Amino acid sequence: MLFRSTVLLDETQHLGRLVDDLRTVTLAEAGTLALHREPTDVGILVTEVAEGFQPQALAASVRLVADVSDDVPLLDVDPVRIREVLENLLANALRYAPAGSAIRLEARLAPGGRVTFLVADQGPGIDPALLPQIFDRFVKSDGSSGSGLGLAIARGIVEAHGGSIQAESDGSGTRIRFELAV
């Protein structure tokens, strides 16, 4: 009986997360996603996110490298939402990165007063036919255990901040970049 209760609780929590994800995507698409902006140190944010994923990376025998250039200024963003984007991208990268490979998480000051974030893995890459749709709701690769909402949420959050996000992929990995204004 205890096993059945545990399974039921797990499934209820999973359903709750799915509802929250659908709500976030819907609000972002409607342009009504609430942001709580504050001056945010990108170096601290990136470091904390990377440190949070180190145990998973070690368990998967994947090296996780975080690097923020010294010239990245404070950004006026919602740090909780940008953390959500970075966590989503890292979780995806870890899902597909083979043992012995590396994942890079970077932030750099780009021309035009923008900061570029990069999450790059050395996995098998995304099917070229699927690549143009990966930021759409419910789009996922074969064998994916996710809901197909994570990248749609990431796009919604980045665009709510006035930024842009794109992916490129080949047979030697996937690189997802997003840019935010300084």
Short mmCIF file of C-alpha atoms in Angstrom, two decimals:
data_model
loop_
_atom_site.label_atom_id
_atom_site.label_comp_id
_atom_site.label_asym_id
_atom_site.label_seq_id
_atom_site.Cartn_x
_atom_site.Cartn_y
_atom_site.Cartn_z
CA MET A 1 0.00 0.00 0.00
CA LEU A 2 2.89 2.37 0.76
CA PHE A 3 4.33 1.79 -2.75
CA ARG A 4 1.00 2.73 -4.34
CA SER A 5 0.82 5.95 -2.27
CA THR A 6 4.36 6.90 -3.28
CA VAL A 7 3.62 6.35 -6.97
CA LEU A 8 0.42 8.36 -6.68
CA LEU A 9 2.25 11.23 -4.96
CA ASP A 10 4.99 11.19 -7.61
CA GLU A 11 2.47 11.25 -10.44
CA THR A 12 0.52 14.07 -8.77
CA GLN A 13 3.70 16.14 -8.43
CA HIS A 14 4.59 15.43 -12.06
CA LEU A 15 1.13 16.55 -13.17
CA GLY A 16 1.48 19.72 -11.05
CA ARG A 17 4.79 20.55 -12.74
CA LEU A 18 3.24 19.97 -16.16
CA VAL A 19 0.36 22.34 -15.34
CA ASP A 20 2.84 24.97 -14.10
CA ASP A 21 4.86 24.57 -17.31
CA LEU A 22 1.76 24.95 -19.49
CA ARG A 23 0.78 28.06 -17.53
CA THR A 24 4.25 29.59 -18.00
CA VAL A 25 4.23 28.91 -21.76
CA THR A 26 0.72 30.31 -22.13
CA LEU A 27 1.53 33.49 -20.19
CA ALA A 28 4.75 33.99 -22.16
CA GLU A 29 2.99 33.52 -25.50
CA ALA A 30 0.26 35.97 -24.44
CA GLY A 31 2.89 38.54 -23.43
CA THR A 32 1.68 38.56 -19.82
CA LEU A 33 4.43 36.60 -18.07
CA ALA A 34 5.24 38.55 -14.91
CA LEU A 35 8.92 39.35 -14.50
CA HIS A 36 10.49 40.51 -11.25
CA ARG A 37 13.54 42.31 -12.59
CA GLU A 38 16.48 43.26 -10.45
CA PRO A 39 20.17 43.98 -11.04
CA THR A 40 21.69 40.51 -11.38
CA ASP A 41 25.31 39.41 -11.30
CA VAL A 42 25.52 37.00 -14.24
CA GLY A 43 28.75 35.47 -12.94
CA ILE A 44 27.14 34.47 -9.66
CA LEU A 45 23.98 33.20 -11.40
CA VAL A 46 25.88 31.06 -13.93
CA THR A 47 28.21 29.69 -11.24
CA GLU A 48 25.33 28.75 -8.95
CA VAL A 49 23.45 27.00 -11.75
CA ALA A 50 26.57 25.08 -12.81
CA GLU A 51 27.35 24.07 -9.21
CA GLY A 52 23.80 22.79 -8.83
CA PHE A 53 24.31 20.47 -11.82
CA GLN A 54 27.78 19.21 -10.83
CA PRO A 55 26.48 16.10 -8.99
CA GLN A 56 24.44 15.05 -12.05
CA ALA A 57 27.36 15.75 -14.36
CA LEU A 58 29.73 13.70 -12.20
CA ALA A 59 27.23 10.83 -12.05
CA ALA A 60 27.02 10.90 -15.87
CA SER A 61 30.84 11.17 -16.24
CA VAL A 62 30.39 14.51 -18.03
CA ARG A 63 32.62 17.52 -17.39
CA LEU A 64 30.66 20.73 -16.82
CA VAL A 65 32.60 23.92 -17.51
CA ALA A 66 31.17 27.34 -16.61
CA ASP A 67 32.86 30.51 -17.81
CA VAL A 68 31.71 34.13 -17.57
CA SER A 69 33.89 36.85 -19.02
CA ASP A 70 34.97 39.55 -16.59
CA ASP A 71 33.41 42.35 -18.64
CA VAL A 72 29.81 41.09 -18.32
CA PRO A 73 27.89 43.83 -16.46
CA LEU A 74 24.96 43.45 -14.11
CA LEU A 75 21.77 42.69 -16.02
CA ASP A 76 18.31 43.96 -15.13
CA VAL A 77 16.52 40.60 -15.38
CA ASP A 78 14.31 38.28 -13.39
CA PRO A 79 17.03 36.03 -11.93
CA VAL A 80 14.58 33.25 -11.06
CA ARG A 81 13.32 33.07 -14.64
CA ILE A 82 16.81 33.27 -16.22
CA ARG A 83 17.93 30.53 -13.81
CA GLU A 84 14.98 28.48 -15.10
CA VAL A 85 16.20 28.95 -18.68
CA LEU A 86 19.78 27.95 -17.83
CA GLU A 87 18.62 24.94 -15.80
CA ASN A 88 16.40 23.78 -18.62
CA LEU A 89 19.20 24.06 -21.18
CA LEU A 90 21.69 22.28 -18.90
CA ALA A 91 19.23 19.49 -18.11
CA ASN A 92 18.73 18.91 -21.84
CA ALA A 93 22.46 18.98 -22.50
CA LEU A 94 23.09 16.47 -19.72
CA ARG A 95 20.36 14.20 -21.03
CA TYR A 96 22.16 13.84 -24.37
CA ALA A 97 25.85 14.29 -23.50
CA PRO A 98 27.78 11.03 -23.70
CA ALA A 99 30.04 9.89 -20.88
CA GLY A 100 33.50 11.39 -21.18
CA SER A 101 32.27 14.52 -22.96
CA ALA A 102 31.97 18.11 -21.79
CA ILE A 103 29.21 20.69 -21.53
CA ARG A 104 30.05 24.39 -21.67
CA LEU A 105 28.00 27.10 -20.01
CA GLU A 106 29.23 30.57 -20.95
CA ALA A 107 28.22 34.22 -20.76
CA ARG A 108 29.99 36.88 -22.83
CA LEU A 109 29.55 40.56 -23.53
CA ALA A 110 28.60 40.86 -27.20
CA PRO A 111 28.72 43.86 -29.53
CA GLY A 112 25.70 46.12 -29.38
CA GLY A 113 25.29 46.09 -25.61
CA ARG A 114 24.07 42.54 -25.27
CA VAL A 115 25.13 39.53 -23.23
CA THR A 116 25.25 36.17 -24.99
CA PHE A 117 24.70 32.98 -23.02
CA LEU A 118 25.76 29.63 -24.48
CA VAL A 119 25.06 26.05 -23.48
CA ALA A 120 26.96 23.61 -25.69
CA ASP A 121 27.14 19.83 -25.49
CA GLN A 122 28.96 17.14 -27.45
CA GLY A 123 25.96 14.86 -27.86
CA PRO A 124 24.53 13.39 -31.06
CA GLY A 125 22.87 16.65 -32.05
CA ILE A 126 19.30 17.40 -33.08
CA ASP A 127 17.73 15.95 -36.20
CA PRO A 128 18.01 18.70 -38.87
CA ALA A 129 14.32 18.23 -39.75
CA LEU A 130 13.36 18.92 -36.12
CA LEU A 131 15.73 21.85 -35.51
CA PRO A 132 13.44 24.63 -36.87
CA GLN A 133 10.66 23.59 -34.46
CA ILE A 134 12.52 22.79 -31.24
CA PHE A 135 11.29 25.92 -29.46
CA ASP A 136 7.64 25.06 -30.20
CA ARG A 137 5.32 23.46 -27.65
CA PHE A 138 5.39 19.66 -27.38
CA VAL A 139 8.22 19.24 -29.90
CA LYS A 140 10.76 16.68 -28.76
CA SER A 141 13.22 14.28 -30.24
CA ASP A 142 12.66 10.55 -30.51
CA GLY A 143 13.33 8.87 -27.21
CA SER A 144 12.96 12.07 -25.18
CA SER A 145 11.45 11.54 -21.75
CA GLY A 146 10.48 15.20 -21.38
CA SER A 147 7.15 16.89 -21.99
CA GLY A 148 8.29 18.95 -24.96
CA LEU A 149 7.66 22.19 -23.09
CA GLY A 150 11.10 23.08 -21.75
CA LEU A 151 12.49 24.84 -24.80
CA ALA A 152 9.17 26.60 -25.43
CA ILE A 153 9.35 27.91 -21.86
CA ALA A 154 12.97 28.98 -22.39
CA ARG A 155 12.02 30.89 -25.54
CA GLY A 156 9.06 32.53 -23.79
CA ILE A 157 11.17 33.69 -20.85
CA VAL A 158 13.99 35.00 -23.05
CA GLU A 159 11.56 36.84 -25.34
CA ALA A 160 9.70 38.27 -22.32
CA HIS A 161 13.06 39.84 -21.40
CA GLY A 162 13.33 41.33 -24.91
CA GLY A 163 15.96 38.79 -25.93
CA SER A 164 16.33 36.13 -28.59
CA ILE A 165 17.25 32.45 -28.54
CA GLN A 166 18.52 30.10 -31.24
CA ALA A 167 19.93 26.63 -31.63
CA GLU A 168 22.44 25.10 -33.96
CA SER A 169 23.29 21.47 -34.13
CA ASP A 170 25.29 19.03 -36.12
CA GLY A 171 26.46 15.48 -35.57
CA SER A 172 28.93 16.67 -32.93
CA GLY A 173 26.61 18.41 -30.49
CA THR A 174 24.12 21.16 -29.93
CA ARG A 175 24.71 24.81 -29.12
CA ILE A 176 21.89 26.95 -27.75
CA ARG A 177 22.52 30.67 -27.45
CA PHE A 178 20.37 33.39 -26.06
CA GLU A 179 21.00 37.11 -25.89
CA LEU A 180 19.76 39.69 -23.44
CA ALA A 181 20.19 43.46 -23.52
CA VAL A 182 22.47 45.10 -20.96
#
